[in-house]
Amino acid sequence: MTTVALEADLGVLLERAAGQIARDARARGEGFAIAAVEPDGAVHGVGDVDRPFAIQSISKVFGLALAIRHDAATVWRRVGREPSGAPFDSLSQLERDRGVPRNPLVNAGAIVVTDILLDAYGDAFGAVRGLLRAQSGAPGVDADPAVVAREEAHGDRNAAIAHLIAGYGNLDASVPTVLDHYFRQCALRMSCRELARAATFLVRHGVGHDGARLLSRSDAKRVNAVMLTCGTYDAAGEFAYRVGLPGKSGVSGGLLAIVPGRCALCAWSPRLDEAGNSVAAVAALDAFTTLTGWSVF
Amino acid sequence: MSVAAVAAHDQANRVAAERMTAADPVLVDLRPAIEVVPGMTAETILTSGAPMPWERYTGGQRNAVIGGALFEGLATDPEDADAKLRDGRIVLGACHDHGCVGSLAGIYTASMPVFVVENRAHGNVAFCNSFEGASRKRLNYGVYDADVHASLVFLQDVAAPVLAEALRATDGGIPLRPIIRRALNMGDELHSRNAAATLLLTRELLAPLLGVSRERPAETRDVVEFMVGNDYFFLRLSMAASKAAADAARDVEGSSVVTAMTFSCQEFAIRVSGLGDEWFRGELPTVEAKLFDGHTADEIEFMGGESIINETVGLGGFAQAAAFPLQDFQGGSPDEMVANTLAMYEITVAEHPVYRIPALSFRGTPTGIDVRKVVQTGVRPIMDVGVAGRKGGQIGAGLMRAPIACFAAAAQAFADRHGAEPAPAA
């Protein structure tokens, strides 16, 4: 399998892995895209790679990176790093853990991370958006007001989570303030091309596109590790089994995956499985890593 | 690379870095370029960047070269200058090839006064011309008009004679290493912030200038006002000091340490110790600028620059953690400045034994960029720079990141020459 990867252009490999999945999705009337960005910024893609979607929970990866960059010790004091084994918006688990979220990639964890960013940067949403704009090279990246409104209208469960965390003394800012920033970062709209490009600092062991170090090599490894173990909700084990890469999904159908040292992959297709992960995106990444032999295992 | 080859490579880089860090630059004189700059002729103009045909120079750098020709009386008007530059009656050269470094466009003509800096540890000499003054319109920023002409005449007819006499009255010149060392402890990084270094230099010159003032009181007062009114005055001296240090590290066989970084209006380029005189060229760098009020990013223009010789030897952007006040001028935050400096340790081979950073517990500045480390980590050298505007003049300050391509090309050439594996990319 590895021989295939070494001999072929990454764009060719993507097409071979995901071309049929893209055609099947199109036949069902569903959108599909997968983009791969190499460390030097070269982009390859199949499908609607420039079609924007709300990145939703994928934003948690970038918030986590910023928070770790600011103060890793505080992050890991206030948030765990174990897989949840529970739905991404579980309240019961949070109650059992006395307001310390199981990891930063479930909603509760990301809410605490947002609180940490508010303390660090004053504007948590602005900090995440700034990072995504800078790393994607897309200065127009912004929140979709309609998605923000929808998040707010249906945010009761997240509000309950935030109040529970606050009740345990694990939030510094007010619940409405934290939720405002949290909802807006979830509503950021980006394409697969932009999102994969924005994540290549995790491919480059913490070094951004501009050659600046965003995260230490160790912290980049740690973010990837948390993505691997916690990035696809309570289906993280299945995702690791099938794909074998650090990944983070979002409920709008986006799925980001990292092949350290080789490329960042972002796939999108809106139909979700029971765990909230995109069916076609997982299938495409499964096919890609099977074809190339690229995984962290 | 074999174990023996790795050891030889490390040893060669150690030698290059030691030559850099051992440099003992001393300011000894200020003379017309034609008297001291090797290869300078009456018809020569030196400019920043790796050498290019005249036809490739554009915008502010082209205007600056033409301005230099007019100032020197080599042409009657811009068209005449252009014609003479095309047919070689005016000879265009690269500053680095003549022991000089240029700020922005970096214009040197025969009559312009240049600071002479001796590296007493290695025996080589480097030169830099003078800061033109606080006006945002300067020849090195692509402007030549009556005001710029008057500034250049002031430097030539007033400042240079007074400063030269003062320098000759010192006991063998003014050592620059102690000034740089102390300025780093006082909030300078010696590129975009030179306030402390300029004051320290002024202090060294105070007594000799008092002596000069007996014969020329008015001129001396003007020169003192010029120096104390321009925090950037010392930059040109630190550039000459850095050039002297970097040149000392040239031609160490087997070393992958960078000995020059430069850019013109068209491209960025580097030289590597163990790879001779070859320039490894790449695209222009990326820049994050904080612009002066009234200016916008679409005005930014590259018109050359070699003040990044300071970064080449571990100052400027590499020493940002020493210069927190800079955030007011070029943006950023203390945390980012510390992070920027810490990242530079990843791509350098030494820490300077004398130039140290208080905020990092007096850790030595990261010195000696290794092209292989740049390629391996993907971390690109950071540089503090002035930002030029399309219409000429300075419109802001900011950070540049060197392009990876020239480092990749140099690493490949190094591998070809030494039979080593190319440095694996990050």
XYZ file of C-alpha atoms in Angstrom, chain A residues 39-40 69-70 121 203-205 207-213 215-217 261-262, chain B residues 286 288 335-336 339-340 343-344 346 376-381 401-402 404 425-426:
40
model
C 3.135 20.876 4.194
C 4.244 23.262 1.468
C -0.417 28.011 23.263
C -1.438 30.477 25.954
C -7.437 37.143 24.639
C 0.934 18.441 9.973
C 4.039 20.573 10.328
C 4.496 19.702 13.999
C 4.749 25.383 12.568
C 2.322 27.653 10.722
C 2.218 28.517 7.055
C 4.227 31.653 7.648
C 7.048 29.694 9.247
C 6.162 30.855 12.750
C 5.882 28.289 15.497
C 2.689 25.255 19.061
C 5.682 23.415 20.394
C 6.346 20.107 18.714
C 4.372 15.233 8.274
C 2.362 14.491 5.136
C 5.626 37.690 3.571
C 2.878 41.596 8.699
C 4.281 36.655 24.572
C 4.587 36.651 20.802
C 7.735 32.908 21.161
C 9.360 34.373 18.058
C 11.468 29.588 17.677
C 14.703 30.982 16.256
C 15.281 25.832 16.580
C 13.718 20.329 8.611
C 11.518 22.357 10.964
C 9.703 24.623 8.514
C 10.444 27.485 10.909
C 11.320 30.531 8.808
C 13.684 33.281 9.979
C 9.351 35.829 7.297
C 12.036 34.630 4.922
C 11.458 28.719 2.483
C 11.014 18.778 5.150
C 8.821 19.306 8.196
